[in-house]
PDB file of C-alpha atoms in Angstrom:
ATOM      1  CA  MET O  27       2.999  -6.570   7.596  1.00 71.00           C
ATOM      2  CA  VAL O  28       3.872  -2.886   7.150  1.00 74.00           C
ATOM      3  CA  GLU O  29       6.174  -1.619   9.891  1.00 85.00           C
ATOM      4  CA  ILE O  30       5.033   1.826  10.976  1.00 96.00           C
ATOM      5  CA  LYS O  31       7.842   4.165  12.021  1.00 96.00           C
ATOM      6  CA  ALA O  32       6.624   7.527  10.699  1.00 97.00           C
ATOM      7  CA  VAL O  33       3.141   9.002  11.037  1.00 98.00           C
ATOM      8  CA  GLY O  34       1.467  11.923   9.311  1.00 98.00           C
ATOM      9  CA  VAL O  35      -1.567  13.557  10.930  1.00 98.00           C
ATOM     10  CA  VAL O  36      -3.818  15.969   9.029  1.00 98.00           C
ATOM     11  CA  GLY O  37      -5.704  18.483  11.160  1.00 97.00           C
ATOM     12  CA  SER O  38      -4.335  20.159  14.286  1.00 96.00           C
ATOM     13  CA  GLY O  39      -7.576  20.436  16.240  1.00 92.00           C
ATOM     14  CA  GLN O  40      -8.206  18.532  19.445  1.00 90.00           C
ATOM     15  CA  MET O  41      -8.373  15.153  17.701  1.00 95.00           C
ATOM     16  CA  GLY O  42      -5.394  15.627  15.398  1.00 97.00           C
ATOM     17  CA  SER O  43      -3.211  17.139  18.123  1.00 97.00           C
ATOM     18  CA  GLY O  44      -4.098  14.285  20.458  1.00 97.00           C
ATOM     19  CA  ILE O  45      -3.275  11.629  17.859  1.00 98.00           C
ATOM     20  CA  ALA O  46       0.035  13.323  17.046  1.00 98.00           C
ATOM     21  CA  GLN O  47       0.886  13.478  20.749  1.00 97.00           C
ATOM     22  CA  LEU O  48       0.104   9.775  21.188  1.00 97.00           C
ATOM     23  CA  ALA O  49       2.322   8.783  18.279  1.00 98.00           C
ATOM     24  CA  ALA O  50       5.259  10.891  19.469  1.00 97.00           C
ATOM     25  CA  VAL O  51       5.010   9.730  23.083  1.00 97.00           C
ATOM     26  CA  HIS O  52       5.185   6.171  21.789  1.00 97.00           C
ATOM     27  CA  GLY O  53       8.394   6.801  19.888  1.00 97.00           C
ATOM     28  CA  LEU O  54       7.228   7.491  16.345  1.00 98.00           C
ATOM     29  CA  LYS O  55       8.322  10.273  14.044  1.00 98.00           C
ATOM     30  CA  VAL O  56       5.315  12.562  13.486  1.00 98.00           C
ATOM     31  CA  TRP O  57       4.369  15.313  11.064  1.00 98.00           C
ATOM     32  CA  LEU O  58       1.299  17.315  12.125  1.00 98.00           C
ATOM     33  CA  LEU O  59      -0.244  19.303   9.287  1.00 98.00           C
ATOM     34  CA  ASP O  60      -2.746  22.129   9.169  1.00 97.00           C
ATOM     35  CA  SER O  61      -3.415  24.719   6.494  1.00 94.00           C
ATOM     36  CA  ASP O  62      -3.542  27.411   9.209  1.00 95.00           C
ATOM     37  CA  PRO O  63      -0.124  28.311  10.696  1.00 95.00           C
ATOM     38  CA  GLU O  64      -1.789  29.878  13.749  1.00 96.00           C
ATOM     39  CA  ALA O  65      -3.668  26.632  14.423  1.00 95.00           C
ATOM     40  CA  LEU O  66      -0.379  24.754  14.206  1.00 96.00           C
ATOM     41  CA  SER O  67       1.215  27.160  16.680  1.00 95.00           C
ATOM     42  CA  ARG O  68      -1.639  26.603  19.120  1.00 95.00           C
ATOM     43  CA  ALA O  69      -1.331  22.837  18.664  1.00 96.00           C
ATOM     44  CA  LYS O  70       2.402  22.956  19.382  1.00 96.00           C
ATOM     45  CA  THR O  71       1.794  24.854  22.631  1.00 96.00           C
ATOM     46  CA  PHE O  72      -1.076  22.537  23.550  1.00 95.00           C
ATOM     47  CA  ILE O  73       0.943  19.343  23.001  1.00 97.00           C
ATOM     48  CA  ALA O  74       3.989  20.695  24.830  1.00 96.00           C
ATOM     49  CA  GLY O  75       1.797  21.558  27.814  1.00 96.00           C
ATOM     50  CA  ASN O  76       0.245  18.092  27.836  1.00 96.00           C
ATOM     51  CA  VAL O  77       3.652  16.411  27.672  1.00 96.00           C
ATOM     52  CA  ARG O  78       4.942  18.567  30.539  1.00 95.00           C
ATOM     53  CA  ARG O  79       1.935  17.516  32.620  1.00 95.00           C
ATOM     54  CA  MET O  80       2.606  13.871  31.838  1.00 95.00           C
ATOM     55  CA  ILE O  81       6.186  14.320  33.059  1.00 96.00           C
ATOM     56  CA  SER O  82       5.139  16.167  36.212  1.00 96.00           C
ATOM     57  CA  LYS O  83       2.633  13.451  37.096  1.00 94.00           C
ATOM     58  CA  GLY O  84       5.143  10.656  36.528  1.00 95.00           C
ATOM     59  CA  HIS O  85       3.335   9.152  33.523  1.00 93.00           C
ATOM     60  CA  ILE O  86       6.510   9.415  31.443  1.00 94.00           C
ATOM     61  CA  SER O  87      10.128  10.284  32.211  1.00 95.00           C
ATOM     62  CA  GLN O  88      11.727  13.625  31.414  1.00 96.00           C
ATOM     63  CA  ALA O  89      13.863  11.896  28.775  1.00 96.00           C
ATOM     64  CA  ASN O  90      10.836  10.284  27.125  1.00 95.00           C
ATOM     65  CA  GLY O  91       8.962  13.588  27.154  1.00 96.00           C
ATOM     66  CA  ASP O  92      11.875  15.452  25.600  1.00 96.00           C
ATOM     67  CA  ASN O  93      12.222  12.717  22.988  1.00 96.00           C
ATOM     68  CA  ALA O  94       8.512  12.895  22.144  1.00 96.00           C
ATOM     69  CA  LEU O  95       8.676  16.638  21.530  1.00 97.00           C
ATOM     70  CA  SER O  96      11.789  16.180  19.375  1.00 97.00           C
ATOM     71  CA  LEU O  97       9.923  13.668  17.202  1.00 97.00           C
ATOM     72  CA  LEU O  98       7.177  16.162  16.342  1.00 98.00           C
ATOM     73  CA  SER O  99       7.329  18.340  13.237  1.00 97.00           C
ATOM     74  CA  TYR O 100       4.702  20.902  12.216  1.00 97.00           C
ATOM     75  CA  THR O 101       3.930  21.658   8.601  1.00 97.00           C
ATOM     76  CA  THR O 102       1.485  23.282   6.192  1.00 96.00           C
ATOM     77  CA  ASN O 103       2.802  21.266   3.233  1.00 96.00           C
ATOM     78  CA  LEU O 104       1.293  17.893   2.294  1.00 96.00           C
ATOM     79  CA  GLU O 105       4.478  17.042   0.389  1.00 96.00           C
ATOM     80  CA  ASP O 106       6.156  16.468   3.768  1.00 96.00           C
ATOM     81  CA  PHE O 107       4.143  13.249   4.039  1.00 97.00           C
ATOM     82  CA  GLN O 108       6.085  11.533   1.256  1.00 95.00           C
ATOM     83  CA  ASP O 109       7.872   9.191   3.655  1.00 93.00           C
ATOM     84  CA  ALA O 110       5.021   8.553   6.092  1.00 97.00           C
ATOM     85  CA  ASP O 111       4.128   4.899   6.678  1.00 98.00           C
ATOM     86  CA  ILE O 112       0.607   5.929   7.650  1.00 98.00           C
ATOM     87  CA  VAL O 113      -1.292   9.198   7.378  1.00 98.00           C
ATOM     88  CA  ILE O 114      -4.240   9.692   9.742  1.00 98.00           C
ATOM     89  CA  GLU O 115      -6.799  12.265   8.675  1.00 98.00           C
ATOM     90  CA  ALA O 116      -8.633  14.186  11.426  1.00 96.00           C
ATOM     91  CA  ILE O 117     -10.397  17.010   9.603  1.00 95.00           C
ATOM     92  CA  VAL O 118     -13.996  18.191   9.196  1.00 91.00           C
ATOM     93  CA  GLU O 119     -16.656  15.459   9.009  1.00 90.00           C
ATOM     94  CA  SER O 120     -17.479  16.018   5.327  1.00 92.00           C
ATOM     95  CA  GLU O 121     -17.270  13.248   2.755  1.00 94.00           C
ATOM     96  CA  ASP O 122     -16.414  15.604  -0.116  1.00 96.00           C
ATOM     97  CA  VAL O 123     -13.630  17.320   1.851  1.00 96.00           C
ATOM     98  CA  LYS O 124     -12.176  14.001   2.972  1.00 98.00           C
ATOM     99  CA  LYS O 125     -12.270  12.549  -0.540  1.00 98.00           C
ATOM    100  CA  ASN O 126     -10.434  15.568  -1.897  1.00 98.00           C
ATOM    101  CA  LEU O 127      -7.743  15.185   0.768  1.00 98.00           C
ATOM    102  CA  PHE O 128      -7.364  11.454   0.105  1.00 98.00           C
ATOM    103  CA  ARG O 129      -6.916  12.121  -3.618  1.00 98.00           C
ATOM    104  CA  GLN O 130      -4.022  14.423  -2.765  1.00 98.00           C
ATOM    105  CA  LEU O 131      -2.528  12.014  -0.231  1.00 98.00           C
ATOM    106  CA  ASP O 132      -2.758   9.169  -2.753  1.00 98.00           C
ATOM    107  CA  ARG O 133      -0.573  11.191  -5.109  1.00 97.00           C
ATOM    108  CA  ILE O 134       1.975  12.173  -2.438  1.00 98.00           C
ATOM    109  CA  VAL O 135       2.346   9.303   0.045  1.00 98.00           C
ATOM    110  CA  LYS O 136       4.681   6.457  -0.920  1.00 96.00           C
ATOM    111  CA  PRO O 137       2.965   3.447  -2.572  1.00 95.00           C
ATOM    112  CA  SER O 138       3.246   1.274   0.546  1.00 96.00           C
ATOM    113  CA  GLY O 139       1.719   3.938   2.819  1.00 97.00           C
ATOM    114  CA  ILE O 140      -1.578   3.435   4.625  1.00 98.00           C
ATOM    115  CA  LEU O 141      -4.233   6.158   4.460  1.00 98.00           C
ATOM    116  CA  ALA O 142      -6.442   6.180   7.564  1.00 98.00           C
ATOM    117  CA  SER O 143      -9.474   8.301   8.414  1.00 98.00           C
ATOM    118  CA  ASN O 144     -10.540   9.282  11.913  1.00 97.00           C
ATOM    119  CA  THR O 145     -14.085   9.692  10.596  1.00 95.00           C
ATOM    120  CA  SER O 146     -16.758   8.821  13.128  1.00 92.00           C
ATOM    121  CA  SER O 147     -19.450   7.895  10.605  1.00 92.00           C
ATOM    122  CA  ILE O 148     -18.564   8.301   6.896  1.00 94.00           C
ATOM    123  CA  SER O 149     -18.143   5.246   4.660  1.00 96.00           C
ATOM    124  CA  ILE O 150     -14.526   4.110   4.382  1.00 98.00           C
ATOM    125  CA  THR O 151     -15.375   2.367   1.111  1.00 98.00           C
ATOM    126  CA  ARG O 152     -16.516   5.648  -0.431  1.00 97.00           C
ATOM    127  CA  ILE O 153     -13.475   7.542   0.875  1.00 98.00           C
ATOM    128  CA  ALA O 154     -11.207   4.804  -0.509  1.00 98.00           C
ATOM    129  CA  SER O 155     -12.863   5.102  -3.934  1.00 98.00           C
ATOM    130  CA  ALA O 156     -11.184   8.498  -4.334  1.00 98.00           C
ATOM    131  CA  THR O 157      -7.766   6.788  -4.331  1.00 98.00           C
ATOM    132  CA  SER O 158      -5.859   4.272  -6.418  1.00 98.00           C
ATOM    133  CA  ARG O 159      -5.134   2.193  -3.277  1.00 98.00           C
ATOM    134  CA  PRO O 160      -8.428   1.059  -1.656  1.00 98.00           C
ATOM    135  CA  PRO O 161      -6.688  -1.953  -0.030  1.00 98.00           C
ATOM    136  CA  GLN O 162      -4.569   0.504   1.979  1.00 98.00           C
ATOM    137  CA  VAL O 163      -7.434   2.732   3.164  1.00 98.00           C
ATOM    138  CA  ILE O 164      -8.951   2.128   6.596  1.00 98.00           C
ATOM    139  CA  GLY O 165     -10.922   3.811   9.355  1.00 98.00           C
ATOM    140  CA  MET O 166      -9.045   4.496  12.595  1.00 98.00           C
ATOM    141  CA  HIS O 167     -11.568   6.235  14.829  1.00 98.00           C
ATOM    142  CA  PHE O 168     -10.066   7.570  18.060  1.00 97.00           C
ATOM    143  CA  MET O 169     -12.318   8.663  20.893  1.00 95.00           C
ATOM    144  CA  ASN O 170     -12.110  12.233  22.207  1.00 90.00           C
ATOM    145  CA  PRO O 171      -9.679  13.149  23.734  1.00 92.00           C
ATOM    146  CA  PRO O 172      -7.267  10.640  22.118  1.00 95.00           C
ATOM    147  CA  PRO O 173      -4.519  10.699  24.799  1.00 95.00           C
ATOM    148  CA  ILE O 174      -7.015   9.746  27.518  1.00 94.00           C
ATOM    149  CA  MET O 175      -9.724   7.577  25.990  1.00 95.00           C
ATOM    150  CA  LYS O 176      -8.831   3.890  25.855  1.00 96.00           C
ATOM    151  CA  LEU O 177     -10.670   2.889  22.685  1.00 97.00           C
ATOM    152  CA  VAL O 178      -9.891   2.881  18.970  1.00 98.00           C
ATOM    153  CA  GLU O 179     -12.585   1.741  16.543  1.00 98.00           C
ATOM    154  CA  ILE O 180     -11.097   0.236  13.379  1.00 98.00           C
ATOM    155  CA  VAL O 181     -13.292   0.122  10.292  1.00 98.00           C
ATOM    156  CA  ARG O 182     -12.539  -1.967   7.226  1.00 97.00           C
ATOM    157  CA  GLY O 183     -13.764  -0.764   3.859  1.00 97.00           C
ATOM    158  CA  ALA O 184     -14.944  -3.216   1.221  1.00 97.00           C
ATOM    159  CA  ASP O 185     -11.403  -3.610  -0.130  1.00 98.00           C
ATOM    160  CA  THR O 186      -9.232  -3.016   2.958  1.00 98.00           C
ATOM    161  CA  SER O 187      -6.522  -5.673   3.006  1.00 98.00           C
ATOM    162  CA  ASP O 188      -5.655  -7.933   5.919  1.00 97.00           C
ATOM    163  CA  GLU O 189      -2.151  -6.454   5.922  1.00 97.00           C
ATOM    164  CA  THR O 190      -3.522  -2.925   6.308  1.00 98.00           C
ATOM    165  CA  PHE O 191      -5.897  -4.023   9.056  1.00 98.00           C
ATOM    166  CA  LEU O 192      -3.192  -5.851  11.031  1.00 97.00           C
ATOM    167  CA  ALA O 193      -0.721  -2.956  10.746  1.00 98.00           C
ATOM    168  CA  THR O 194      -3.348  -0.439  11.894  1.00 98.00           C
ATOM    169  CA  LYS O 195      -4.468  -2.662  14.767  1.00 98.00           C
ATOM    170  CA  ALA O 196      -0.837  -3.106  15.857  1.00 97.00           C
ATOM    171  CA  LEU O 197      -0.366   0.674  15.831  1.00 98.00           C
ATOM    172  CA  ALA O 198      -3.445   1.227  18.030  1.00 98.00           C
ATOM    173  CA  GLU O 199      -2.208  -1.439  20.437  1.00 97.00           C
ATOM    174  CA  ARG O 200       1.204   0.234  20.519  1.00 97.00           C
ATOM    175  CA  PHE O 201      -0.690   3.299  21.725  1.00 97.00           C
ATOM    176  CA  LYS O 202      -2.052   1.099  24.587  1.00 97.00           C
ATOM    177  CA  LYS O 203      -5.580   1.236  23.188  1.00 98.00           C
ATOM    178  CA  THR O 204      -8.285  -1.408  23.203  1.00 98.00           C
ATOM    179  CA  VAL O 205      -9.364  -2.118  19.623  1.00 98.00           C
ATOM    180  CA  ILE O 206     -12.885  -2.859  18.444  1.00 98.00           C
ATOM    181  CA  CYS O 207     -13.610  -3.682  14.808  1.00 97.00           C
ATOM    182  CA  SER O 208     -16.603  -2.563  12.754  1.00 96.00           C
ATOM    183  CA  GLN O 209     -17.817  -3.316   9.293  1.00 94.00           C
ATOM    184  CA  ASP O 210     -18.419  -0.318   7.035  1.00 96.00           C
ATOM    185  CA  PHE O 211     -21.978   0.621   8.023  1.00 95.00           C
ATOM    186  CA  ALA O 212     -23.135   4.172   8.765  1.00 93.00           C
ATOM    187  CA  GLY O 213     -22.026   5.277  12.226  1.00 94.00           C
ATOM    188  CA  PHE O 214     -19.983   2.100  12.765  1.00 96.00           C
ATOM    189  CA  ILE O 215     -20.403   0.817  16.360  1.00 97.00           C
ATOM    190  CA  VAL O 216     -19.994   3.708  18.771  1.00 96.00           C
ATOM    191  CA  ASN O 217     -21.934   6.435  16.973  1.00 96.00           C
ATOM    192  CA  ARG O 218     -24.588   4.010  15.726  1.00 96.00           C
ATOM    193  CA  ILE O 219     -25.559   3.679  19.399  1.00 96.00           C
ATOM    194  CA  LEU O 220     -24.381   6.966  20.933  1.00 97.00           C
ATOM    195  CA  MET O 221     -25.823   9.544  18.545  1.00 97.00           C
ATOM    196  CA  PRO O 222     -29.422   8.290  18.654  1.00 97.00           C
ATOM    197  CA  MET O 223     -29.187   8.480  22.460  1.00 98.00           C
ATOM    198  CA  ILE O 224     -28.000  12.086  22.253  1.00 98.00           C
ATOM    199  CA  ASN O 225     -30.716  12.856  19.697  1.00 98.00           C
ATOM    200  CA  GLU O 226     -33.348  11.341  22.029  1.00 98.00           C
ATOM    201  CA  ALA O 227     -32.053  13.525  24.869  1.00 98.00           C
ATOM    202  CA  PHE O 228     -32.701  16.556  22.631  1.00 98.00           C
ATOM    203  CA  HIS O 229     -36.217  15.240  21.960  1.00 98.00           C
ATOM    204  CA  ALA O 230     -36.775  14.913  25.731  1.00 98.00           C
ATOM    205  CA  LEU O 231     -35.682  18.534  26.179  1.00 98.00           C
ATOM    206  CA  TYR O 232     -37.643  19.701  23.112  1.00 98.00           C
ATOM    207  CA  THR O 233     -40.914  18.148  24.274  1.00 98.00           C
ATOM    208  CA  GLY O 234     -40.535  19.337  27.864  1.00 98.00           C
ATOM    209  CA  VAL O 235     -40.008  15.950  29.508  1.00 98.00           C
ATOM    210  CA  ALA O 236     -37.429  17.511  31.844  1.00 98.00           C
ATOM    211  CA  THR O 237     -34.815  20.239  32.166  1.00 98.00           C
ATOM    212  CA  LYS O 238     -31.407  19.794  30.629  1.00 98.00           C
ATOM    213  CA  GLU O 239     -29.917  19.453  34.113  1.00 98.00           C
ATOM    214  CA  ASP O 240     -32.313  16.657  35.081  1.00 98.00           C
ATOM    215  CA  ILE O 241     -31.844  14.809  31.780  1.00 98.00           C
ATOM    216  CA  ASP O 242     -28.074  14.819  32.247  1.00 98.00           C
ATOM    217  CA  ALA O 243     -28.243  13.986  35.959  1.00 98.00           C
ATOM    218  CA  GLY O 244     -30.568  11.096  35.193  1.00 98.00           C
ATOM    219  CA  MET O 245     -28.095   9.522  32.784  1.00 98.00           C
ATOM    220  CA  LYS O 246     -25.023  10.254  34.902  1.00 97.00           C
ATOM    221  CA  LEU O 247     -26.411   9.008  38.193  1.00 98.00           C
ATOM    222  CA  GLY O 248     -28.945   6.520  36.886  1.00 98.00           C
ATOM    223  CA  THR O 249     -26.780   4.760  34.297  1.00 97.00           C
ATOM    224  CA  ASN O 250     -23.281   5.681  35.510  1.00 97.00           C
ATOM    225  CA  HIS O 251     -22.333   7.710  32.438  1.00 96.00           C
ATOM    226  CA  PRO O 252     -19.414  10.110  33.093  1.00 95.00           C
ATOM    227  CA  MET O 253     -21.267  12.860  31.187  1.00 96.00           C
ATOM    228  CA  GLY O 254     -24.933  13.391  30.514  1.00 97.00           C
ATOM    229  CA  PRO O 255     -25.935  13.194  26.832  1.00 98.00           C
ATOM    230  CA  LEU O 256     -26.525  16.933  26.432  1.00 98.00           C
ATOM    231  CA  GLU O 257     -23.245  17.813  28.135  1.00 97.00           C
ATOM    232  CA  LEU O 258     -21.530  15.252  25.915  1.00 97.00           C
ATOM    233  CA  ALA O 259     -23.130  16.738  22.811  1.00 97.00           C
ATOM    234  CA  ASP O 260     -21.661  20.113  23.773  1.00 97.00           C
ATOM    235  CA  PHE O 261     -18.245  18.502  24.230  1.00 94.00           C
ATOM    236  CA  ILE O 262     -18.393  16.719  20.849  1.00 92.00           C
ATOM    237  CA  GLY O 263     -19.887  19.723  19.040  1.00 94.00           C
ATOM    238  CA  LEU O 264     -23.564  20.010  18.114  1.00 97.00           C
ATOM    239  CA  ASP O 265     -22.624  20.435  14.446  1.00 95.00           C
ATOM    240  CA  VAL O 266     -20.748  17.123  14.537  1.00 92.00           C
ATOM    241  CA  CYS O 267     -23.731  15.428  16.193  1.00 96.00           C
ATOM    242  CA  LEU O 268     -26.039  16.743  13.484  1.00 96.00           C
ATOM    243  CA  SER O 269     -23.662  15.614  10.740  1.00 93.00           C
ATOM    244  CA  VAL O 270     -23.548  12.077  12.138  1.00 94.00           C
ATOM    245  CA  MET O 271     -27.335  11.916  12.528  1.00 96.00           C
ATOM    246  CA  LYS O 272     -27.754  12.959   8.893  1.00 96.00           C
ATOM    247  CA  ILE O 273     -25.304  10.244   7.807  1.00 94.00           C
ATOM    248  CA  LEU O 274     -27.160   7.642   9.893  1.00 95.00           C
ATOM    249  CA  HIS O 275     -30.493   8.708   8.410  1.00 96.00           C
ATOM    250  CA  ALA O 276     -29.191   8.697   4.841  1.00 94.00           C
ATOM    251  CA  GLY O 277     -27.247   5.463   5.240  1.00 93.00           C
ATOM    252  CA  LEU O 278     -29.816   3.421   7.160  1.00 93.00           C
ATOM    253  CA  GLY O 279     -33.023   4.971   5.855  1.00 94.00           C
ATOM    254  CA  ASP O 280     -34.988   4.810   9.111  1.00 94.00           C
ATOM    255  CA  THR O 281     -36.950   7.815  10.361  1.00 94.00           C
ATOM    256  CA  LYS O 282     -35.762   7.106  13.910  1.00 94.00           C
ATOM    257  CA  TYR O 283     -32.460   8.701  12.856  1.00 96.00           C
ATOM    258  CA  LEU O 284     -34.026  12.035  11.850  1.00 97.00           C
ATOM    259  CA  PRO O 285     -32.284  14.839  13.772  1.00 98.00           C
ATOM    260  CA  CYS O 286     -34.330  16.509  16.495  1.00 98.00           C
ATOM    261  CA  PRO O 287     -35.607  19.966  15.425  1.00 98.00           C
ATOM    262  CA  LEU O 288     -34.150  21.469  18.597  1.00 98.00           C
ATOM    263  CA  LEU O 289     -30.667  20.244  17.685  1.00 98.00           C
ATOM    264  CA  ILE O 290     -31.021  21.919  14.290  1.00 98.00           C
ATOM    265  CA  GLN O 291     -32.332  25.113  15.892  1.00 98.00           C
ATOM    266  CA  TYR O 292     -29.365  25.346  18.268  1.00 98.00           C
ATOM    267  CA  ILE O 293     -26.963  25.046  15.350  1.00 97.00           C
ATOM    268  CA  ASP O 294     -28.873  27.654  13.331  1.00 97.00           C
ATOM    269  CA  ALA O 295     -28.416  29.969  16.331  1.00 97.00           C
ATOM    270  CA  GLY O 296     -24.648  29.349  16.357  1.00 96.00           C
ATOM    271  CA  ARG O 297     -24.802  27.362  19.596  1.00 97.00           C
ATOM    272  CA  LEU O 298     -22.289  24.679  18.628  1.00 96.00           C
ATOM    273  CA  GLY O 299     -21.094  23.645  22.101  1.00 95.00           C
ATOM    274  CA  ARG O 300     -17.955  24.186  24.147  1.00 93.00           C
ATOM    275  CA  LYS O 301     -15.826  25.206  21.185  1.00 88.00           C
ATOM    276  CA  HIS O 302     -18.082  28.249  20.592  1.00 92.00           C
ATOM    277  CA  GLY O 303     -18.655  29.028  24.249  1.00 95.00           C
ATOM    278  CA  ILE O 304     -22.322  28.109  24.180  1.00 96.00           C
ATOM    279  CA  GLY O 305     -24.406  25.096  23.232  1.00 97.00           C
ATOM    280  CA  VAL O 306     -27.035  23.443  25.386  1.00 97.00           C
ATOM    281  CA  TYR O 307     -25.074  24.982  28.268  1.00 97.00           C
ATOM    282  CA  ASP O 308     -23.309  28.342  28.504  1.00 96.00           C
ATOM    283  CA  TYR O 309     -19.499  28.108  28.812  1.00 95.00           C
ATOM    284  CA  ARG O 310     -18.671  31.773  28.320  1.00 90.00           C
ATOM    285  CA  ASP O 311     -17.548  32.092  31.909  1.00 80.00           C
ATOM    286  CA  ALA O 312     -13.824  31.362  31.484  1.00 52.00           C
ATOM    287  CA  ALA O 313     -13.838  29.214  34.612  1.00 44.00           C
ATOM    288  CA  LYS O 314     -16.171  26.770  32.870  1.00 43.00           C
ATOM    289  CA  GLN O 315     -14.053  26.314  29.785  1.00 42.00           C
ATOM    290  CA  ALA O 316     -11.297  24.014  31.086  1.00 44.00           C
ATOM    291  CA  GLN O 317     -10.890  21.242  28.529  1.00 42.00           C
ATOM    292  CA  PRO O 318     -10.720  17.639  29.797  1.00 37.00           C
ATOM    293  CA  SER O 319      -7.996  16.893  27.224  1.00 36.00           C
ATOM    294  CA  ALA O 320      -5.643  19.254  29.049  1.00 30.00           C
ATOM    295  CA  ARG O 321      -5.861  17.327  32.295  1.00 29.00           C
ATOM    296  CA  LEU O 322      -3.551  14.357  31.860  1.00 28.00           C
TER     297      LEU O 322
END
């Protein structure tokens, strides 16, 4: 089985930064890459703040925190991934964009390296087809935010090898995560169930069944969900929700996966959720914009 000592992460947004932080805190050398130097600078500040909070709350020692920060490198150059044992992609949820990245990684990363995607819905088999190493391509879907959420969903493509699967599973378990395993069907496990629920919440709002507040309160208090579905959609990003619903509809061919017109309308209006300050709810009051990922 491949021994993973060095990790590359592509994308310095909330998911990529969180994955990089996890790997460093657990003693692995990490390169975090983004094409935008300003985004990398923000990620560096974000991760450092999270690690300091972990130290102050006694989750890790000062020495472990300092070591984690020393293990992190920030780069805009894919060539720095040459020696990575695994590269985890956490970029935009677009099959074409991911395939293009995997083609480049296939050329750069050493032959034994694993290429993993944090995709929440796109076929691993199709992503792997862009490379010369389908047996070493796998889905490693972290939940948001990665440092806090306890689950990793591992997805095997049609050609993913047992060795790749076992090495990826061992890495997730090193991160103290519970692993669930999905076959390569649209939406996998979590989003196959979650996104239709969110879409139905939009239908309930669209058809006037109830207010957004009552829909969310009903699911939080009636089914013990930590967030209501509309609040959760804002947290995930309405554009991401729409992308996943389109993938479910295309991949499974059932009209029940058609995106709600209201969801589409919100996106057309630029209401993408927390990240844009407004979605189903309005977050433009700075006091409402505290991110759960910053509270460790």
